[in-house]
Every structure is written in structure tokens, then in C-alpha cells.
Amino acid sequence: MATKYGRTARSSAFQWFTHRITGTFLIFLLITHFWVQHYNRTTASVTHSVVTAEEADRGILPTYPEEANEAVRERRLNQEGDRQPIIPAEGRSAQQPVASATPYDVLMLRLADPVYAVLWKGFNLLFLLFALHHGFYGVSNILSDYIRNDMLRVGAIALSWTVALVLFLIGAYSVIVAGLNV
């Protein structure tokens, strides 16, 4: 019986270990994501309204608590204070009520805080990296199990990891530039 393992066995053991670690971290990252994004009152983004696909197609958005609407109104007024006043058209009043918060407004309000934005972007990048590694390692295992031709298997696995890399680059770009136009 051989006592030494080859490079491939050690590499596979490391990949298997990282698959378990990323899966464990994904549980905590997912719970944290749901708590901060959907349930934490301090982020003022808790919404209990459910919007169906048909309502979304008609432009109906979820409703947010008054704290979120007030924070968005204040932010909009601060932004508009830097601009020149617009003379209202005939028949319109100069003071029109500001619309309620949209999901985009709430997200931009969060990203306006530099410390929060850096921490949350780092969190999202880790979440993205762990989710892609965990998922695509599973895909490569499935491809290894079902594709018997060595050349075809290597090509399919290389293609799947290339797709993972492209998805990571797109996701990382989206996370990094979010809120930069605030």
C-alpha cells in the first residue's frame, strides 16, 4: 500500500476542504445578508409588503417604513439644495411632495456612508467569491463524474471555471461601482 499521495490527490483534498469551508461560511454570510438587508431596523429598509410579478410589471414598488422615507427625502433635499431652483410650469406648485423611497434610494442611502459602504462591499465580495467557488466546485465534480473522455472533461471543467471567473469579474465590478455616483 502506498504511503505517499501524489500532487493530484493533495490538490483534490485541498479543493474538497475549501468546498466544506466555503459552504460553512455561506451559511453565516446568508444569515447575515438576510438580517442586514431585510430585518435589521437600524438600516431602515425593512419592508413587509410583497410585490407580485404582475405588480412589478405595472411599476408598483414595495413600501418602506417612515424612517426610510424620511431619510430618503432628507437626502434628496440635500442633493437638490446644491442645484439651481427650477421655475415651476404654470398650474404647478413649487413645493411638490417628494415620492416615497424606492429600493434603489434605500440602497444609495446606505452606500452614502463611506464606512458602511466599504464594509458592505467587502462582505458582498466575500459572499460572491465563496458562492461561486462552492457552486462551481460542485459543477466540476459533476462534470468529472459524468464525462468519461479525459480531454472533453478537462475542457468542460476549464470552461466552467472560466464562466465562474467571468461571473466574479462582473459581480465584483457591480459591487465596487455601486454607489459611486451618489
mmCIF file with all atom_site columns, C-alpha atoms in Angstrom:
data_model
loop_
_atom_site.group_PDB
_atom_site.id
_atom_site.type_symbol
_atom_site.label_atom_id
_atom_site.label_alt_id
_atom_site.label_comp_id
_atom_site.label_asym_id
_atom_site.label_entity_id
_atom_site.label_seq_id
_atom_site.pdbx_PDB_ins_code
_atom_site.Cartn_x
_atom_site.Cartn_y
_atom_site.Cartn_z
_atom_site.occupancy
_atom_site.B_iso_or_equiv
_atom_site.pdbx_formal_charge
_atom_site.auth_seq_id
_atom_site.auth_comp_id
_atom_site.auth_asym_id
_atom_site.auth_atom_id
_atom_site.pdbx_PDB_model_num
ATOM 1   C CA . MET A 1 1   ? 0.000   0.000  0.000   1.00 0.00 ? 1   MET A CA 1
ATOM 2   C CA . ALA A 1 2   ? 1.379   3.383  -0.970  1.00 0.00 ? 2   ALA A CA 1
ATOM 3   C CA . THR A 1 3   ? 2.115   5.780  1.866   1.00 0.00 ? 3   THR A CA 1
ATOM 4   C CA . LYS A 1 4   ? 2.523   8.910  -0.230  1.00 0.00 ? 4   LYS A CA 1
ATOM 5   C CA . TYR A 1 5   ? -0.124  10.693 -2.175  1.00 0.00 ? 5   TYR A CA 1
ATOM 6   C CA . GLY A 1 6   ? 0.525   12.417 -5.471  1.00 0.00 ? 6   GLY A CA 1
ATOM 7   C CA . ARG A 1 7   ? 0.048   16.089 -6.294  1.00 0.00 ? 7   ARG A CA 1
ATOM 8   C CA . THR A 1 8   ? -3.415  15.468 -7.700  1.00 0.00 ? 8   THR A CA 1
ATOM 9   C CA . ALA A 1 9   ? -4.639  13.812 -4.520  1.00 0.00 ? 9   ALA A CA 1
ATOM 10  C CA . ARG A 1 10  ? -3.313  16.666 -2.370  1.00 0.00 ? 10  ARG A CA 1
ATOM 11  C CA . SER A 1 11  ? -4.865  19.242 -4.694  1.00 0.00 ? 11  SER A CA 1
ATOM 12  C CA . SER A 1 12  ? -8.194  17.418 -4.619  1.00 0.00 ? 12  SER A CA 1
ATOM 13  C CA . ALA A 1 13  ? -8.061  17.203 -0.831  1.00 0.00 ? 13  ALA A CA 1
ATOM 14  C CA . PHE A 1 14  ? -7.444  20.946 -0.619  1.00 0.00 ? 14  PHE A CA 1
ATOM 15  C CA . GLN A 1 15  ? -10.342 21.645 -3.007  1.00 0.00 ? 15  GLN A CA 1
ATOM 16  C CA . TRP A 1 16  ? -12.594 19.329 -1.010  1.00 0.00 ? 16  TRP A CA 1
ATOM 17  C CA . PHE A 1 17  ? -11.583 21.112 2.211   1.00 0.00 ? 17  PHE A CA 1
ATOM 18  C CA . THR A 1 18  ? -12.220 24.584 0.744   1.00 0.00 ? 18  THR A CA 1
ATOM 19  C CA . HIS A 1 19  ? -15.588 23.351 -0.539  1.00 0.00 ? 19  HIS A CA 1
ATOM 20  C CA . ARG A 1 20  ? -16.568 22.466 3.037   1.00 0.00 ? 20  ARG A CA 1
ATOM 21  C CA . ILE A 1 21  ? -15.201 25.727 4.430   1.00 0.00 ? 21  ILE A CA 1
ATOM 22  C CA . THR A 1 22  ? -16.965 27.901 1.846   1.00 0.00 ? 22  THR A CA 1
ATOM 23  C CA . GLY A 1 23  ? -20.210 26.020 2.479   1.00 0.00 ? 23  GLY A CA 1
ATOM 24  C CA . THR A 1 24  ? -19.921 26.715 6.196   1.00 0.00 ? 24  THR A CA 1
ATOM 25  C CA . PHE A 1 25  ? -19.154 30.398 5.623   1.00 0.00 ? 25  PHE A CA 1
ATOM 26  C CA . LEU A 1 26  ? -22.020 30.670 3.126   1.00 0.00 ? 26  LEU A CA 1
ATOM 27  C CA . ILE A 1 27  ? -24.477 29.727 5.864   1.00 0.00 ? 27  ILE A CA 1
ATOM 28  C CA . PHE A 1 28  ? -23.265 32.579 8.076   1.00 0.00 ? 28  PHE A CA 1
ATOM 29  C CA . LEU A 1 29  ? -22.985 35.028 5.172   1.00 0.00 ? 29  LEU A CA 1
ATOM 30  C CA . LEU A 1 30  ? -26.507 34.222 4.025   1.00 0.00 ? 30  LEU A CA 1
ATOM 31  C CA . ILE A 1 31  ? -27.956 34.673 7.507   1.00 0.00 ? 31  ILE A CA 1
ATOM 32  C CA . THR A 1 32  ? -26.062 37.963 7.876   1.00 0.00 ? 32  THR A CA 1
ATOM 33  C CA . HIS A 1 33  ? -27.237 39.126 4.447   1.00 0.00 ? 33  HIS A CA 1
ATOM 34  C CA . PHE A 1 34  ? -30.882 38.432 5.263   1.00 0.00 ? 34  PHE A CA 1
ATOM 35  C CA . TRP A 1 35  ? -30.604 40.061 8.664   1.00 0.00 ? 35  TRP A CA 1
ATOM 36  C CA . VAL A 1 36  ? -28.955 43.258 7.469   1.00 0.00 ? 36  VAL A CA 1
ATOM 37  C CA . GLN A 1 37  ? -30.837 43.603 4.190   1.00 0.00 ? 37  GLN A CA 1
ATOM 38  C CA . HIS A 1 38  ? -34.307 42.535 5.229   1.00 0.00 ? 38  HIS A CA 1
ATOM 39  C CA . TYR A 1 39  ? -34.823 42.540 9.010   1.00 0.00 ? 39  TYR A CA 1
ATOM 40  C CA . ASN A 1 40  ? -32.482 44.937 10.796  1.00 0.00 ? 40  ASN A CA 1
ATOM 41  C CA . ARG A 1 41  ? -34.424 48.043 11.879  1.00 0.00 ? 41  ARG A CA 1
ATOM 42  C CA . THR A 1 42  ? -31.330 50.235 12.035  1.00 0.00 ? 42  THR A CA 1
ATOM 43  C CA . THR A 1 43  ? -30.819 50.009 8.283   1.00 0.00 ? 43  THR A CA 1
ATOM 44  C CA . ALA A 1 44  ? -34.353 51.337 7.771   1.00 0.00 ? 44  ALA A CA 1
ATOM 45  C CA . SER A 1 45  ? -35.031 49.040 4.857   1.00 0.00 ? 45  SER A CA 1
ATOM 46  C CA . VAL A 1 46  ? -37.434 46.611 6.436   1.00 0.00 ? 46  VAL A CA 1
ATOM 47  C CA . THR A 1 47  ? -40.389 46.112 4.175   1.00 0.00 ? 47  THR A CA 1
ATOM 48  C CA . HIS A 1 48  ? -43.211 43.730 4.802   1.00 0.00 ? 48  HIS A CA 1
ATOM 49  C CA . SER A 1 49  ? -45.006 44.422 1.573   1.00 0.00 ? 49  SER A CA 1
ATOM 50  C CA . VAL A 1 50  ? -44.989 41.690 -1.023  1.00 0.00 ? 50  VAL A CA 1
ATOM 51  C CA . VAL A 1 51  ? -44.910 42.764 -4.667  1.00 0.00 ? 51  VAL A CA 1
ATOM 52  C CA . THR A 1 52  ? -46.057 40.189 -7.191  1.00 0.00 ? 52  THR A CA 1
ATOM 53  C CA . ALA A 1 53  ? -44.573 39.933 -10.671 1.00 0.00 ? 53  ALA A CA 1
ATOM 54  C CA . GLU A 1 54  ? -47.695 41.491 -12.184 1.00 0.00 ? 54  GLU A CA 1
ATOM 55  C CA . GLU A 1 55  ? -47.497 44.440 -9.784  1.00 0.00 ? 55  GLU A CA 1
ATOM 56  C CA . ALA A 1 56  ? -43.810 44.892 -10.521 1.00 0.00 ? 56  ALA A CA 1
ATOM 57  C CA . ASP A 1 57  ? -44.606 44.952 -14.242 1.00 0.00 ? 57  ASP A CA 1
ATOM 58  C CA . ARG A 1 58  ? -47.079 47.774 -13.545 1.00 0.00 ? 58  ARG A CA 1
ATOM 59  C CA . GLY A 1 59  ? -44.395 49.699 -11.650 1.00 0.00 ? 59  GLY A CA 1
ATOM 60  C CA . ILE A 1 60  ? -45.647 49.027 -8.119  1.00 0.00 ? 60  ILE A CA 1
ATOM 61  C CA . LEU A 1 61  ? -42.768 49.026 -5.628  1.00 0.00 ? 61  LEU A CA 1
ATOM 62  C CA . PRO A 1 62  ? -42.511 47.757 -2.051  1.00 0.00 ? 62  PRO A CA 1
ATOM 63  C CA . THR A 1 63  ? -43.349 50.237 0.688   1.00 0.00 ? 63  THR A CA 1
ATOM 64  C CA . TYR A 1 64  ? -40.801 51.181 3.336   1.00 0.00 ? 64  TYR A CA 1
ATOM 65  C CA . PRO A 1 65  ? -41.195 52.433 6.913   1.00 0.00 ? 65  PRO A CA 1
ATOM 66  C CA . GLU A 1 66  ? -41.492 56.141 7.546   1.00 0.00 ? 66  GLU A CA 1
ATOM 67  C CA . GLU A 1 67  ? -37.862 56.323 8.805   1.00 0.00 ? 67  GLU A CA 1
ATOM 68  C CA . ALA A 1 68  ? -36.607 55.189 5.399   1.00 0.00 ? 68  ALA A CA 1
ATOM 69  C CA . ASN A 1 69  ? -38.928 57.563 3.537   1.00 0.00 ? 69  ASN A CA 1
ATOM 70  C CA . GLU A 1 70  ? -37.832 60.475 5.748   1.00 0.00 ? 70  GLU A CA 1
ATOM 71  C CA . ALA A 1 71  ? -34.122 59.676 5.315   1.00 0.00 ? 71  ALA A CA 1
ATOM 72  C CA . VAL A 1 72  ? -34.558 59.482 1.533   1.00 0.00 ? 72  VAL A CA 1
ATOM 73  C CA . ARG A 1 73  ? -36.490 62.794 1.483   1.00 0.00 ? 73  ARG A CA 1
ATOM 74  C CA . GLU A 1 74  ? -33.737 64.457 3.511   1.00 0.00 ? 74  GLU A CA 1
ATOM 75  C CA . ARG A 1 75  ? -31.055 63.112 1.196   1.00 0.00 ? 75  ARG A CA 1
ATOM 76  C CA . ARG A 1 76  ? -32.951 64.281 -1.898  1.00 0.00 ? 76  ARG A CA 1
ATOM 77  C CA . LEU A 1 77  ? -33.439 67.753 -0.407  1.00 0.00 ? 77  LEU A CA 1
ATOM 78  C CA . ASN A 1 78  ? -29.721 67.959 0.397   1.00 0.00 ? 78  ASN A CA 1
ATOM 79  C CA . GLN A 1 79  ? -28.865 66.979 -3.174  1.00 0.00 ? 79  GLN A CA 1
ATOM 80  C CA . GLU A 1 80  ? -31.361 69.432 -4.627  1.00 0.00 ? 80  GLU A CA 1
ATOM 81  C CA . GLY A 1 81  ? -30.077 72.213 -2.373  1.00 0.00 ? 81  GLY A CA 1
ATOM 82  C CA . ASP A 1 82  ? -26.865 72.219 -4.418  1.00 0.00 ? 82  ASP A CA 1
ATOM 83  C CA . ARG A 1 83  ? -28.776 72.732 -7.688  1.00 0.00 ? 83  ARG A CA 1
ATOM 84  C CA . GLN A 1 84  ? -30.414 75.818 -9.080  1.00 0.00 ? 84  GLN A CA 1
ATOM 85  C CA . PRO A 1 85  ? -34.151 76.048 -8.327  1.00 0.00 ? 85  PRO A CA 1
ATOM 86  C CA . ILE A 1 86  ? -36.398 75.101 -11.215 1.00 0.00 ? 86  ILE A CA 1
ATOM 87  C CA . ILE A 1 87  ? -39.189 77.525 -12.016 1.00 0.00 ? 87  ILE A CA 1
ATOM 88  C CA . PRO A 1 88  ? -42.413 75.519 -11.968 1.00 0.00 ? 88  PRO A CA 1
ATOM 89  C CA . ALA A 1 89  ? -44.605 75.343 -15.051 1.00 0.00 ? 89  ALA A CA 1
ATOM 90  C CA . GLU A 1 90  ? -47.937 77.142 -14.985 1.00 0.00 ? 90  GLU A CA 1
ATOM 91  C CA . GLY A 1 91  ? -50.512 75.439 -12.851 1.00 0.00 ? 91  GLY A CA 1
ATOM 92  C CA . ARG A 1 92  ? -47.943 73.584 -10.739 1.00 0.00 ? 92  ARG A CA 1
ATOM 93  C CA . SER A 1 93  ? -46.819 74.429 -7.255  1.00 0.00 ? 93  SER A CA 1
ATOM 94  C CA . ALA A 1 94  ? -43.180 74.975 -6.415  1.00 0.00 ? 94  ALA A CA 1
ATOM 95  C CA . GLN A 1 95  ? -43.338 72.560 -3.469  1.00 0.00 ? 95  GLN A CA 1
ATOM 96  C CA . GLN A 1 96  ? -44.408 69.168 -4.725  1.00 0.00 ? 96  GLN A CA 1
ATOM 97  C CA . PRO A 1 97  ? -44.295 66.274 -2.277  1.00 0.00 ? 97  PRO A CA 1
ATOM 98  C CA . VAL A 1 98  ? -41.285 64.006 -2.603  1.00 0.00 ? 98  VAL A CA 1
ATOM 99  C CA . ALA A 1 99  ? -42.164 60.442 -3.612  1.00 0.00 ? 99  ALA A CA 1
ATOM 100 C CA . SER A 1 100 ? -41.661 57.610 -1.166  1.00 0.00 ? 100 SER A CA 1
ATOM 101 C CA . ALA A 1 101 ? -38.462 55.588 -1.040  1.00 0.00 ? 101 ALA A CA 1
ATOM 102 C CA . THR A 1 102 ? -37.636 53.076 -3.746  1.00 0.00 ? 102 THR A CA 1
ATOM 103 C CA . PRO A 1 103 ? -35.300 50.095 -3.240  1.00 0.00 ? 103 PRO A CA 1
ATOM 104 C CA . TYR A 1 104 ? -32.658 51.992 -5.217  1.00 0.00 ? 104 TYR A CA 1
ATOM 105 C CA . ASP A 1 105 ? -32.997 55.034 -2.935  1.00 0.00 ? 105 ASP A CA 1
ATOM 106 C CA . VAL A 1 106 ? -32.603 52.906 0.181   1.00 0.00 ? 106 VAL A CA 1
ATOM 107 C CA . LEU A 1 107 ? -29.519 51.192 -1.238  1.00 0.00 ? 107 LEU A CA 1
ATOM 108 C CA . MET A 1 108 ? -27.936 54.507 -2.280  1.00 0.00 ? 108 MET A CA 1
ATOM 109 C CA . LEU A 1 109 ? -28.675 55.902 1.175   1.00 0.00 ? 109 LEU A CA 1
ATOM 110 C CA . ARG A 1 110 ? -26.759 53.004 2.711   1.00 0.00 ? 110 ARG A CA 1
ATOM 111 C CA . LEU A 1 111 ? -23.856 53.390 0.313   1.00 0.00 ? 111 LEU A CA 1
ATOM 112 C CA . ALA A 1 112 ? -23.619 57.130 1.071   1.00 0.00 ? 112 ALA A CA 1
ATOM 113 C CA . ASP A 1 113 ? -21.944 56.205 4.376   1.00 0.00 ? 113 ASP A CA 1
ATOM 114 C CA . PRO A 1 114 ? -18.300 55.503 3.402   1.00 0.00 ? 114 PRO A CA 1
ATOM 115 C CA . VAL A 1 115 ? -17.520 53.124 6.273   1.00 0.00 ? 115 VAL A CA 1
ATOM 116 C CA . TYR A 1 116 ? -20.724 51.163 5.768   1.00 0.00 ? 116 TYR A CA 1
ATOM 117 C CA . ALA A 1 117 ? -20.128 51.051 2.026   1.00 0.00 ? 117 ALA A CA 1
ATOM 118 C CA . VAL A 1 118 ? -16.586 49.671 2.342   1.00 0.00 ? 118 VAL A CA 1
ATOM 119 C CA . LEU A 1 119 ? -17.590 47.042 4.901   1.00 0.00 ? 119 LEU A CA 1
ATOM 120 C CA . TRP A 1 120 ? -20.688 46.009 2.972   1.00 0.00 ? 120 TRP A CA 1
ATOM 121 C CA . LYS A 1 121 ? -18.827 45.859 -0.344  1.00 0.00 ? 121 LYS A CA 1
ATOM 122 C CA . GLY A 1 122 ? -16.159 43.660 1.246   1.00 0.00 ? 122 GLY A CA 1
ATOM 123 C CA . PHE A 1 123 ? -18.880 41.436 2.649   1.00 0.00 ? 123 PHE A CA 1
ATOM 124 C CA . ASN A 1 124 ? -20.557 41.147 -0.758  1.00 0.00 ? 124 ASN A CA 1
ATOM 125 C CA . LEU A 1 125 ? -17.265 40.353 -2.492  1.00 0.00 ? 125 LEU A CA 1
ATOM 126 C CA . LEU A 1 126 ? -16.593 37.553 0.010   1.00 0.00 ? 126 LEU A CA 1
ATOM 127 C CA . PHE A 1 127 ? -20.145 36.295 -0.403  1.00 0.00 ? 127 PHE A CA 1
ATOM 128 C CA . LEU A 1 128 ? -19.746 36.311 -4.195  1.00 0.00 ? 128 LEU A CA 1
ATOM 129 C CA . LEU A 1 129 ? -16.352 34.598 -4.091  1.00 0.00 ? 129 LEU A CA 1
ATOM 130 C CA . PHE A 1 130 ? -17.470 31.869 -1.681  1.00 0.00 ? 130 PHE A CA 1
ATOM 131 C CA . ALA A 1 131 ? -20.741 31.235 -3.522  1.00 0.00 ? 131 ALA A CA 1
ATOM 132 C CA . LEU A 1 132 ? -19.029 30.965 -6.914  1.00 0.00 ? 132 LEU A CA 1
ATOM 133 C CA . HIS A 1 133 ? -16.266 28.711 -5.614  1.00 0.00 ? 133 HIS A CA 1
ATOM 134 C CA . HIS A 1 134 ? -18.712 26.473 -3.790  1.00 0.00 ? 134 HIS A CA 1
ATOM 135 C CA . GLY A 1 135 ? -21.104 26.226 -6.733  1.00 0.00 ? 135 GLY A CA 1
ATOM 136 C CA . PHE A 1 136 ? -18.554 25.761 -9.474  1.00 0.00 ? 136 PHE A CA 1
ATOM 137 C CA . TYR A 1 137 ? -16.541 23.228 -7.481  1.00 0.00 ? 137 TYR A CA 1
ATOM 138 C CA . GLY A 1 138 ? -19.788 21.243 -7.288  1.00 0.00 ? 138 GLY A CA 1
ATOM 139 C CA . VAL A 1 139 ? -20.253 21.659 -11.047 1.00 0.00 ? 139 VAL A CA 1
ATOM 140 C CA . SER A 1 140 ? -16.702 20.460 -11.709 1.00 0.00 ? 140 SER A CA 1
ATOM 141 C CA . ASN A 1 141 ? -17.357 17.384 -9.537  1.00 0.00 ? 141 ASN A CA 1
ATOM 142 C CA . ILE A 1 142 ? -20.497 16.630 -11.533 1.00 0.00 ? 142 ILE A CA 1
ATOM 143 C CA . LEU A 1 143 ? -18.599 17.074 -14.806 1.00 0.00 ? 143 LEU A CA 1
ATOM 144 C CA . SER A 1 144 ? -15.831 14.766 -13.531 1.00 0.00 ? 144 SER A CA 1
ATOM 145 C CA . ASP A 1 145 ? -18.400 12.114 -12.629 1.00 0.00 ? 145 ASP A CA 1
ATOM 146 C CA . TYR A 1 146 ? -20.274 12.131 -15.936 1.00 0.00 ? 146 TYR A CA 1
ATOM 147 C CA . ILE A 1 147 ? -17.737 12.980 -18.641 1.00 0.00 ? 147 ILE A CA 1
ATOM 148 C CA . ARG A 1 148 ? -15.506 9.972  -19.279 1.00 0.00 ? 148 ARG A CA 1
ATOM 149 C CA . ASN A 1 149 ? -13.336 11.360 -22.097 1.00 0.00 ? 149 ASN A CA 1
ATOM 150 C CA . ASP A 1 150 ? -10.306 12.967 -20.424 1.00 0.00 ? 150 ASP A CA 1
ATOM 151 C CA . MET A 1 151 ? -9.837  15.715 -22.999 1.00 0.00 ? 151 MET A CA 1
ATOM 152 C CA . LEU A 1 152 ? -13.529 16.628 -23.027 1.00 0.00 ? 152 LEU A CA 1
ATOM 153 C CA . ARG A 1 153 ? -13.681 16.575 -19.216 1.00 0.00 ? 153 ARG A CA 1
ATOM 154 C CA . VAL A 1 154 ? -10.680 18.912 -18.867 1.00 0.00 ? 154 VAL A CA 1
ATOM 155 C CA . GLY A 1 155 ? -12.186 21.266 -21.453 1.00 0.00 ? 155 GLY A CA 1
ATOM 156 C CA . ALA A 1 156 ? -15.601 21.302 -19.758 1.00 0.00 ? 156 ALA A CA 1
ATOM 157 C CA . ILE A 1 157 ? -14.082 21.934 -16.321 1.00 0.00 ? 157 ILE A CA 1
ATOM 158 C CA . ALA A 1 158 ? -11.839 24.687 -17.710 1.00 0.00 ? 158 ALA A CA 1
ATOM 159 C CA . LEU A 1 159 ? -14.868 26.263 -19.395 1.00 0.00 ? 159 LEU A CA 1
ATOM 160 C CA . SER A 1 160 ? -16.897 26.117 -16.177 1.00 0.00 ? 160 SER A CA 1
ATOM 161 C CA . TRP A 1 161 ? -14.124 27.811 -14.168 1.00 0.00 ? 161 TRP A CA 1
ATOM 162 C CA . THR A 1 162 ? -13.776 30.417 -16.925 1.00 0.00 ? 162 THR A CA 1
ATOM 163 C CA . VAL A 1 163 ? -17.501 31.148 -16.599 1.00 0.00 ? 163 VAL A CA 1
ATOM 164 C CA . ALA A 1 164 ? -17.013 31.407 -12.811 1.00 0.00 ? 164 ALA A CA 1
ATOM 165 C CA . LEU A 1 165 ? -14.185 33.898 -13.313 1.00 0.00 ? 165 LEU A CA 1
ATOM 166 C CA . VAL A 1 166 ? -16.257 35.995 -15.730 1.00 0.00 ? 166 VAL A CA 1
ATOM 167 C CA . LEU A 1 167 ? -19.185 35.983 -13.303 1.00 0.00 ? 167 LEU A CA 1
ATOM 168 C CA . PHE A 1 168 ? -16.865 37.020 -10.473 1.00 0.00 ? 168 PHE A CA 1
ATOM 169 C CA . LEU A 1 169 ? -15.462 39.900 -12.526 1.00 0.00 ? 169 LEU A CA 1
ATOM 170 C CA . ILE A 1 170 ? -18.952 41.106 -13.465 1.00 0.00 ? 170 ILE A CA 1
ATOM 171 C CA . GLY A 1 171 ? -20.164 40.762 -9.879  1.00 0.00 ? 171 GLY A CA 1
ATOM 172 C CA . ALA A 1 172 ? -17.068 42.423 -8.401  1.00 0.00 ? 172 ALA A CA 1
ATOM 173 C CA . TYR A 1 173 ? -17.385 45.323 -10.829 1.00 0.00 ? 173 TYR A CA 1
ATOM 174 C CA . SER A 1 174 ? -21.069 45.731 -9.922  1.00 0.00 ? 174 SER A CA 1
ATOM 175 C CA . VAL A 1 175 ? -20.324 45.675 -6.194  1.00 0.00 ? 175 VAL A CA 1
ATOM 176 C CA . ILE A 1 176 ? -17.360 48.055 -6.405  1.00 0.00 ? 176 ILE A CA 1
ATOM 177 C CA . VAL A 1 177 ? -19.017 50.742 -8.557  1.00 0.00 ? 177 VAL A CA 1
ATOM 178 C CA . ALA A 1 178 ? -22.365 50.629 -6.720  1.00 0.00 ? 178 ALA A CA 1
ATOM 179 C CA . GLY A 1 179 ? -22.980 53.969 -5.094  1.00 0.00 ? 179 GLY A CA 1
ATOM 180 C CA . LEU A 1 180 ? -20.060 55.789 -6.693  1.00 0.00 ? 180 LEU A CA 1
ATOM 181 C CA . ASN A 1 181 ? -22.443 58.154 -8.474  1.00 0.00 ? 181 ASN A CA 1
ATOM 182 C CA . VAL A 1 182 ? -24.036 59.182 -5.167  1.00 0.00 ? 182 VAL A CA 1
#
